[in-house]
Amino acid sequence: KAGVTQTPRYLIKTRGQQVTLSCSPISGHRSVSWYQQTPGQGLQFLFEYFSETQRNKGNFPGRFSGRQFSNSRSEMNVSTLELGDSALYLCASSLWGETNQPQHFGDGTRLSIL
Amino acid sequence: AQSVAQPEDQVNVAEGNPLTVKCTYSVSGNPYLFWYVQYPNRGLQFLLKYITGDNLVKGSYGFEAEFNKSQTSFHLKKPSALVSDSALYFCAVRDPDTGRRALTFGSGTRLQVQP
């Protein structure tokens, strides 16, 4: 079974631009969560989607948004990029309704802001 | 609110020796606890989980973890460390009463296994 796929793996942008990251979950997984990983703040939860609806949201500004499609694939968008947005963005998928199951992570998109 | 603490930024151990990576948690209800490992330029890889039942849980690659409710701890252990175990380890908690699937992670512990 294929794992969680994130594209692109690496991205370089400049301040003020916007970016879209993509995540394809494991087949059959309908819940997708996004996390930001930085050396200073560690792993922080961004948002969680199920059935094309945002179910939970972390403490990030409105510049960070996401969506989920009917095939469970998800995208996250960051607008008006700032230097502090440089991070590894991780997507994780899991079965909805199974809170005792782990989330499975992709290898992430490393975003660098110049 | 739920939280996880990993008190050691780095743990150094010689190959062949036992290793322990510490984790304590705080949740309002009964916790679901997880350990993940991260290798350079990779995502998080699931190692093991505690949901209920036996306090000693076994996972991948010879790792195990001991759940201690009175000390609110969930320490990761391995009887004999390998150089290839060198990586970043994360403890995570989920409070099932919140209905949220997302995990709250500790700050991570870097494990260095010396040959």
PDB file of C-alpha atoms in Angstrom:
ATOM      1  CA  LYS A   1       0.000   0.000   0.000  1.00  0.00           C
ATOM      2  CA  ALA A   2       1.434   3.373  -0.961  1.00  0.00           C
ATOM      3  CA  GLY A   3       2.185   5.764   1.871  1.00  0.00           C
ATOM      4  CA  VAL A   4       1.321   9.413   2.261  1.00  0.00           C
ATOM      5  CA  THR A   5       2.657  11.390  -0.695  1.00  0.00           C
ATOM      6  CA  GLN A   6       3.557  15.046  -0.433  1.00  0.00           C
ATOM      7  CA  THR A   7       4.547  17.271  -3.320  1.00  0.00           C
ATOM      8  CA  PRO A   8       6.750  19.053  -3.930  1.00  0.00           C
ATOM      9  CA  ARG A   9       9.532  17.886  -1.608  1.00  0.00           C
ATOM     10  CA  TYR A  10      11.380  21.192  -1.717  1.00  0.00           C
ATOM     11  CA  LEU A  11      10.247  24.704  -2.480  1.00  0.00           C
ATOM     12  CA  ILE A  12      11.965  28.079  -2.451  1.00  0.00           C
ATOM     13  CA  LYS A  13       9.888  31.243  -2.377  1.00  0.00           C
ATOM     14  CA  THR A  14      10.402  34.897  -1.582  1.00  0.00           C
ATOM     15  CA  ARG A  15       8.622  37.044   0.956  1.00  0.00           C
ATOM     16  CA  GLY A  16       5.162  38.144  -0.073  1.00  0.00           C
ATOM     17  CA  GLN A  17       4.549  35.247  -2.447  1.00  0.00           C
ATOM     18  CA  GLN A  18       2.032  32.517  -1.875  1.00  0.00           C
ATOM     19  CA  VAL A  19       2.487  28.747  -2.009  1.00  0.00           C
ATOM     20  CA  THR A  20       0.338  25.638  -2.341  1.00  0.00           C
ATOM     21  CA  LEU A  21       1.401  22.262  -0.976  1.00  0.00           C
ATOM     22  CA  SER A  22      -0.241  18.979  -1.843  1.00  0.00           C
ATOM     23  CA  CYS A  23      -0.890  15.775   0.092  1.00  0.00           C
ATOM     24  CA  SER A  24      -2.291  12.443  -1.070  1.00  0.00           C
ATOM     25  CA  PRO A  25      -3.284  10.228   1.880  1.00  0.00           C
ATOM     26  CA  ILE A  26      -2.992   6.486   2.184  1.00  0.00           C
ATOM     27  CA  SER A  27      -5.747   4.792   0.216  1.00  0.00           C
ATOM     28  CA  GLY A  28      -8.830   4.472   2.408  1.00  0.00           C
ATOM     29  CA  HIS A  29      -7.726   7.167   4.843  1.00  0.00           C
ATOM     30  CA  ARG A  30     -10.192  10.014   4.884  1.00  0.00           C
ATOM     31  CA  SER A  31      -8.722  12.185   7.626  1.00  0.00           C
ATOM     32  CA  VAL A  32      -5.807  14.470   6.787  1.00  0.00           C
ATOM     33  CA  SER A  33      -3.907  16.663   9.217  1.00  0.00           C
ATOM     34  CA  TRP A  34      -1.176  19.220   8.559  1.00  0.00           C
ATOM     35  CA  TYR A  35       1.716  20.116  10.829  1.00  0.00           C
ATOM     36  CA  GLN A  36       4.501  22.673  10.720  1.00  0.00           C
ATOM     37  CA  GLN A  37       7.925  21.614  11.989  1.00  0.00           C
ATOM     38  CA  THR A  38      10.590  24.195  12.852  1.00  0.00           C
ATOM     39  CA  PRO A  39      13.717  23.961  15.007  1.00  0.00           C
ATOM     40  CA  GLY A  40      12.404  26.612  17.396  1.00  0.00           C
ATOM     41  CA  GLN A  41       8.735  25.660  17.751  1.00  0.00           C
ATOM     42  CA  GLY A  42       8.894  21.949  17.078  1.00  0.00           C
ATOM     43  CA  LEU A  43       5.847  20.206  15.638  1.00  0.00           C
ATOM     44  CA  GLN A  44       2.741  22.354  15.623  1.00  0.00           C
ATOM     45  CA  PHE A  45      -0.719  21.375  14.450  1.00  0.00           C
ATOM     46  CA  LEU A  46      -2.151  23.462  11.618  1.00  0.00           C
ATOM     47  CA  PHE A  47      -5.501  21.922  10.709  1.00  0.00           C
ATOM     48  CA  GLU A  48      -7.400  18.700  10.205  1.00  0.00           C
ATOM     49  CA  TYR A  49      -9.813  17.754   7.441  1.00  0.00           C
ATOM     50  CA  PHE A  50     -12.384  15.055   6.999  1.00  0.00           C
ATOM     51  CA  SER A  51     -15.016  14.723   4.304  1.00  0.00           C
ATOM     52  CA  GLU A  52     -13.937  17.997   2.691  1.00  0.00           C
ATOM     53  CA  THR A  53     -14.584  19.909   5.922  1.00  0.00           C
ATOM     54  CA  GLN A  54     -12.109  21.458   8.309  1.00  0.00           C
ATOM     55  CA  ARG A  55     -12.702  19.761  11.649  1.00  0.00           C
ATOM     56  CA  ASN A  56     -10.052  21.339  13.839  1.00  0.00           C
ATOM     57  CA  LYS A  57      -7.634  24.225  13.547  1.00  0.00           C
ATOM     58  CA  GLY A  58      -4.424  25.111  15.318  1.00  0.00           C
ATOM     59  CA  ASN A  59      -3.247  28.520  16.402  1.00  0.00           C
ATOM     60  CA  PHE A  60      -1.991  29.925  13.101  1.00  0.00           C
ATOM     61  CA  PRO A  61      -2.890  33.164  11.309  1.00  0.00           C
ATOM     62  CA  GLY A  62      -5.454  33.275   8.553  1.00  0.00           C
ATOM     63  CA  ARG A  63      -2.674  33.314   5.945  1.00  0.00           C
ATOM     64  CA  PHE A  64      -2.606  29.562   6.426  1.00  0.00           C
ATOM     65  CA  SER A  65      -5.520  27.780   4.826  1.00  0.00           C
ATOM     66  CA  GLY A  66      -6.338  24.384   3.459  1.00  0.00           C
ATOM     67  CA  ARG A  67      -8.902  22.295   1.727  1.00  0.00           C
ATOM     68  CA  GLN A  68      -9.755  18.702   1.059  1.00  0.00           C
ATOM     69  CA  PHE A  69     -11.156  17.207  -2.102  1.00  0.00           C
ATOM     70  CA  SER A  70     -13.712  14.458  -2.573  1.00  0.00           C
ATOM     71  CA  ASN A  71     -10.925  11.910  -3.121  1.00  0.00           C
ATOM     72  CA  SER A  72      -9.459  12.884   0.297  1.00  0.00           C
ATOM     73  CA  ARG A  73      -6.442  14.599  -1.233  1.00  0.00           C
ATOM     74  CA  SER A  74      -5.617  17.806   0.559  1.00  0.00           C
ATOM     75  CA  GLU A  75      -3.851  21.056  -0.173  1.00  0.00           C
ATOM     76  CA  MET A  76      -2.615  23.774   2.102  1.00  0.00           C
ATOM     77  CA  ASN A  77      -1.982  27.324   1.047  1.00  0.00           C
ATOM     78  CA  VAL A  78       0.122  29.999   2.651  1.00  0.00           C
ATOM     79  CA  SER A  79      -0.316  33.556   1.400  1.00  0.00           C
ATOM     80  CA  THR A  80       1.918  36.588   1.873  1.00  0.00           C
ATOM     81  CA  LEU A  81       4.863  34.471   2.884  1.00  0.00           C
ATOM     82  CA  GLU A  82       7.085  35.615   5.728  1.00  0.00           C
ATOM     83  CA  LEU A  83      10.625  34.537   6.607  1.00  0.00           C
ATOM     84  CA  GLY A  84       9.251  32.728   9.666  1.00  0.00           C
ATOM     85  CA  ASP A  85       7.187  30.440   7.452  1.00  0.00           C
ATOM     86  CA  SER A  86      10.352  28.571   6.501  1.00  0.00           C
ATOM     87  CA  ALA A  87       9.697  25.082   7.806  1.00  0.00           C
ATOM     88  CA  LEU A  88       9.063  21.455   7.044  1.00  0.00           C
ATOM     89  CA  TYR A  89       5.342  20.989   6.414  1.00  0.00           C
ATOM     90  CA  LEU A  90       4.109  17.512   7.197  1.00  0.00           C
ATOM     91  CA  CYS A  91       0.881  15.882   6.198  1.00  0.00           C
ATOM     92  CA  ALA A  92      -0.552  12.910   8.067  1.00  0.00           C
ATOM     93  CA  SER A  93      -3.481  10.665   7.281  1.00  0.00           C
ATOM     94  CA  SER A  94      -5.574   8.329   9.380  1.00  0.00           C
ATOM     95  CA  LEU A  95      -8.884   6.542   9.457  1.00  0.00           C
ATOM     96  CA  TRP A  96     -11.730   8.715  10.653  1.00  0.00           C
ATOM     97  CA  GLY A  97     -13.613   7.350  13.645  1.00  0.00           C
ATOM     98  CA  GLU A  98     -10.578   5.408  14.847  1.00  0.00           C
ATOM     99  CA  THR A  99      -8.953   7.572  17.495  1.00  0.00           C
ATOM    100  CA  ASN A 100      -6.853   4.648  18.720  1.00  0.00           C
ATOM    101  CA  GLN A 101      -4.997   4.425  15.402  1.00  0.00           C
ATOM    102  CA  PRO A 102      -1.784   6.320  14.659  1.00  0.00           C
ATOM    103  CA  GLN A 103      -1.438   9.007  12.057  1.00  0.00           C
ATOM    104  CA  HIS A 104       0.825   8.134   9.137  1.00  0.00           C
ATOM    105  CA  PHE A 105       3.117  10.846   7.880  1.00  0.00           C
ATOM    106  CA  GLY A 106       4.507  11.814   4.527  1.00  0.00           C
ATOM    107  CA  ASP A 107       8.109  12.941   4.063  1.00  0.00           C
ATOM    108  CA  GLY A 108       7.068  16.561   4.040  1.00  0.00           C
ATOM    109  CA  THR A 109       7.608  19.640   1.934  1.00  0.00           C
ATOM    110  CA  ARG A 110      10.570  21.749   2.953  1.00  0.00           C
ATOM    111  CA  LEU A 111       9.677  25.382   2.324  1.00  0.00           C
ATOM    112  CA  SER A 112      12.441  27.980   2.322  1.00  0.00           C
ATOM    113  CA  ILE A 113      11.613  31.684   2.230  1.00  0.00           C
ATOM    114  CA  LEU A 114      14.275  34.062   0.940  1.00  0.00           C
TER     115      LEU A 114
ATOM    116  CA  ALA B   1      -5.307  21.255  27.335  1.00  0.00           C
ATOM    117  CA  GLN B   2      -3.027  18.351  26.600  1.00  0.00           C
ATOM    118  CA  SER B   3       0.757  18.544  26.606  1.00  0.00           C
ATOM    119  CA  VAL B   4       3.848  16.373  26.318  1.00  0.00           C
ATOM    120  CA  ALA B   5       7.295  16.925  27.817  1.00  0.00           C
ATOM    121  CA  GLN B   6      10.519  15.321  26.682  1.00  0.00           C
ATOM    122  CA  PRO B   7      13.033  16.569  29.241  1.00  0.00           C
ATOM    123  CA  GLU B   8      16.184  15.559  27.357  1.00  0.00           C
ATOM    124  CA  ASP B   9      17.224  17.291  24.157  1.00  0.00           C
ATOM    125  CA  GLN B  10      19.793  14.583  23.504  1.00  0.00           C
ATOM    126  CA  VAL B  11      20.562  11.113  24.782  1.00  0.00           C
ATOM    127  CA  ASN B  12      23.930   9.491  24.142  1.00  0.00           C
ATOM    128  CA  VAL B  13      24.408   5.766  24.476  1.00  0.00           C
ATOM    129  CA  ALA B  14      27.016   3.240  23.387  1.00  0.00           C
ATOM    130  CA  GLU B  15      26.052   0.573  20.893  1.00  0.00           C
ATOM    131  CA  GLY B  16      24.881  -2.571  22.648  1.00  0.00           C
ATOM    132  CA  ASN B  17      23.811  -0.725  25.792  1.00  0.00           C
ATOM    133  CA  PRO B  18      20.172  -0.258  26.798  1.00  0.00           C
ATOM    134  CA  LEU B  19      18.549   3.061  25.970  1.00  0.00           C
ATOM    135  CA  THR B  20      15.724   5.062  27.501  1.00  0.00           C
ATOM    136  CA  VAL B  21      14.077   8.168  26.057  1.00  0.00           C
ATOM    137  CA  LYS B  22      11.818   9.897  28.561  1.00  0.00           C
ATOM    138  CA  CYS B  23       8.331  11.291  28.058  1.00  0.00           C
ATOM    139  CA  THR B  24       5.718  12.669  30.427  1.00  0.00           C
ATOM    140  CA  TYR B  25       2.250  13.810  29.450  1.00  0.00           C
ATOM    141  CA  SER B  26      -0.718  15.800  30.679  1.00  0.00           C
ATOM    142  CA  VAL B  27      -4.303  15.170  29.568  1.00  0.00           C
ATOM    143  CA  SER B  28      -7.648  15.504  31.261  1.00  0.00           C
ATOM    144  CA  GLY B  29      -8.835  11.993  30.472  1.00  0.00           C
ATOM    145  CA  ASN B  30      -7.258   8.667  29.615  1.00  0.00           C
ATOM    146  CA  PRO B  31      -4.513   9.258  27.080  1.00  0.00           C
ATOM    147  CA  TYR B  32      -3.658   7.598  23.835  1.00  0.00           C
ATOM    148  CA  LEU B  33       0.152   7.731  23.596  1.00  0.00           C
ATOM    149  CA  PHE B  34       2.456   7.292  20.616  1.00  0.00           C
ATOM    150  CA  TRP B  35       6.150   7.250  19.792  1.00  0.00           C
ATOM    151  CA  TYR B  36       7.507   8.297  16.411  1.00  0.00           C
ATOM    152  CA  VAL B  37      11.013   8.399  14.971  1.00  0.00           C
ATOM    153  CA  GLN B  38      12.318  10.846  12.378  1.00  0.00           C
ATOM    154  CA  TYR B  39      15.387  10.293  10.232  1.00  0.00           C
ATOM    155  CA  PRO B  40      17.067  13.186   8.385  1.00  0.00           C
ATOM    156  CA  ASN B  41      14.981  14.641   5.558  1.00  0.00           C
ATOM    157  CA  ARG B  42      12.138  12.231   6.256  1.00  0.00           C
ATOM    158  CA  GLY B  43       8.731  12.365   7.848  1.00  0.00           C
ATOM    159  CA  LEU B  44       7.718  10.774  11.131  1.00  0.00           C
ATOM    160  CA  GLN B  45       7.628   7.009  11.312  1.00  0.00           C
ATOM    161  CA  PHE B  46       5.283   5.312  13.784  1.00  0.00           C
ATOM    162  CA  LEU B  47       6.997   3.062  16.357  1.00  0.00           C
ATOM    163  CA  LEU B  48       4.371   2.065  18.907  1.00  0.00           C
ATOM    164  CA  LYS B  49       1.265   3.131  20.793  1.00  0.00           C
ATOM    165  CA  TYR B  50      -0.456   2.698  24.124  1.00  0.00           C
ATOM    166  CA  ILE B  51      -4.237   2.702  24.125  1.00  0.00           C
ATOM    167  CA  THR B  52      -5.261   0.506  27.033  1.00  0.00           C
ATOM    168  CA  GLY B  53      -4.341  -2.747  28.722  1.00  0.00           C
ATOM    169  CA  ASP B  54      -0.809  -3.999  29.370  1.00  0.00           C
ATOM    170  CA  ASN B  55       1.465  -1.189  30.535  1.00  0.00           C
ATOM    171  CA  LEU B  56       4.404  -2.532  28.523  1.00  0.00           C
ATOM    172  CA  VAL B  57       3.872  -2.187  24.802  1.00  0.00           C
ATOM    173  CA  LYS B  58       6.150  -3.525  22.112  1.00  0.00           C
ATOM    174  CA  GLY B  59       6.712  -1.891  18.789  1.00  0.00           C
ATOM    175  CA  SER B  60       8.865  -1.845  15.693  1.00  0.00           C
ATOM    176  CA  TYR B  61      12.622  -2.462  15.529  1.00  0.00           C
ATOM    177  CA  GLY B  62      12.843  -3.900  19.055  1.00  0.00           C
ATOM    178  CA  PHE B  63      11.519  -0.791  20.788  1.00  0.00           C
ATOM    179  CA  GLU B  64       9.132  -0.947  23.701  1.00  0.00           C
ATOM    180  CA  ALA B  65       7.560   1.592  26.022  1.00  0.00           C
ATOM    181  CA  GLU B  66       6.253   1.504  29.547  1.00  0.00           C
ATOM    182  CA  PHE B  67       3.094   3.370  30.482  1.00  0.00           C
ATOM    183  CA  ASN B  68       2.964   4.581  34.077  1.00  0.00           C
ATOM    184  CA  LYS B  69      -0.306   6.245  34.971  1.00  0.00           C
ATOM    185  CA  SER B  70       0.713   7.426  38.446  1.00  0.00           C
ATOM    186  CA  GLN B  71       3.822   9.141  37.068  1.00  0.00           C
ATOM    187  CA  THR B  72       2.071  10.172  33.829  1.00  0.00           C
ATOM    188  CA  SER B  73       5.040   8.819  31.907  1.00  0.00           C
ATOM    189  CA  PHE B  74       5.547   6.829  28.740  1.00  0.00           C
ATOM    190  CA  HIS B  75       9.276   6.159  28.398  1.00  0.00           C
ATOM    191  CA  LEU B  76      10.693   4.550  25.276  1.00  0.00           C
ATOM    192  CA  LYS B  77      13.196   1.737  25.800  1.00  0.00           C
ATOM    193  CA  LYS B  78      15.353  -0.679  23.882  1.00  0.00           C
ATOM    194  CA  PRO B  79      17.489  -3.401  25.479  1.00  0.00           C
ATOM    195  CA  SER B  80      20.413  -3.069  23.067  1.00  0.00           C
ATOM    196  CA  ALA B  81      20.993   0.083  20.999  1.00  0.00           C
ATOM    197  CA  LEU B  82      22.195   0.051  17.405  1.00  0.00           C
ATOM    198  CA  VAL B  83      24.075   2.819  15.599  1.00  0.00           C
ATOM    199  CA  SER B  84      21.193   2.853  13.119  1.00  0.00           C
ATOM    200  CA  ASP B  85      18.834   3.867  15.953  1.00  0.00           C
ATOM    201  CA  SER B  86      20.438   7.332  15.907  1.00  0.00           C
ATOM    202  CA  ALA B  87      17.571   9.683  15.030  1.00  0.00           C
ATOM    203  CA  LEU B  88      15.073  12.172  16.446  1.00  0.00           C
ATOM    204  CA  TYR B  89      12.348  10.659  18.631  1.00  0.00           C
ATOM    205  CA  PHE B  90       8.977  12.215  19.359  1.00  0.00           C
ATOM    206  CA  CYS B  91       6.424  11.313  21.980  1.00  0.00           C
ATOM    207  CA  ALA B  92       2.824  12.312  21.219  1.00  0.00           C
ATOM    208  CA  VAL B  93      -0.518  12.264  22.968  1.00  0.00           C
ATOM    209  CA  ARG B  94      -4.115  12.279  21.857  1.00  0.00           C
ATOM    210  CA  ASP B  95      -7.034  12.875  24.191  1.00  0.00           C
ATOM    211  CA  PRO B  96      -9.798  10.677  22.771  1.00  0.00           C
ATOM    212  CA  ASP B  97     -12.446  12.690  24.602  1.00  0.00           C
ATOM    213  CA  THR B  98     -11.762  15.686  22.351  1.00  0.00           C
ATOM    214  CA  GLY B  99     -12.615  13.767  19.191  1.00  0.00           C
ATOM    215  CA  ARG B 100      -9.549  15.273  17.556  1.00  0.00           C
ATOM    216  CA  ARG B 101      -7.273  12.995  15.547  1.00  0.00           C
ATOM    217  CA  ALA B 102      -4.370  15.430  15.527  1.00  0.00           C
ATOM    218  CA  LEU B 103      -1.553  14.719  17.935  1.00  0.00           C
ATOM    219  CA  THR B 104       0.217  16.937  20.442  1.00  0.00           C
ATOM    220  CA  PHE B 105       3.945  16.322  20.252  1.00  0.00           C
ATOM    221  CA  GLY B 106       6.830  16.729  22.632  1.00  0.00           C
ATOM    222  CA  SER B 107       9.845  18.770  21.605  1.00  0.00           C
ATOM    223  CA  GLY B 108      11.784  15.702  20.504  1.00  0.00           C
ATOM    224  CA  THR B 109      14.879  13.914  21.790  1.00  0.00           C
ATOM    225  CA  ARG B 110      17.904  13.315  19.620  1.00  0.00           C
ATOM    226  CA  LEU B 111      19.329   9.853  20.202  1.00  0.00           C
ATOM    227  CA  GLN B 112      23.003   9.407  19.396  1.00  0.00           C
ATOM    228  CA  VAL B 113      24.328   5.842  19.485  1.00  0.00           C
ATOM    229  CA  GLN B 114      28.105   5.647  19.449  1.00  0.00           C
ATOM    230  CA  PRO B 115      29.885   2.639  17.881  1.00  0.00           C
TER     231      PRO B 115
END
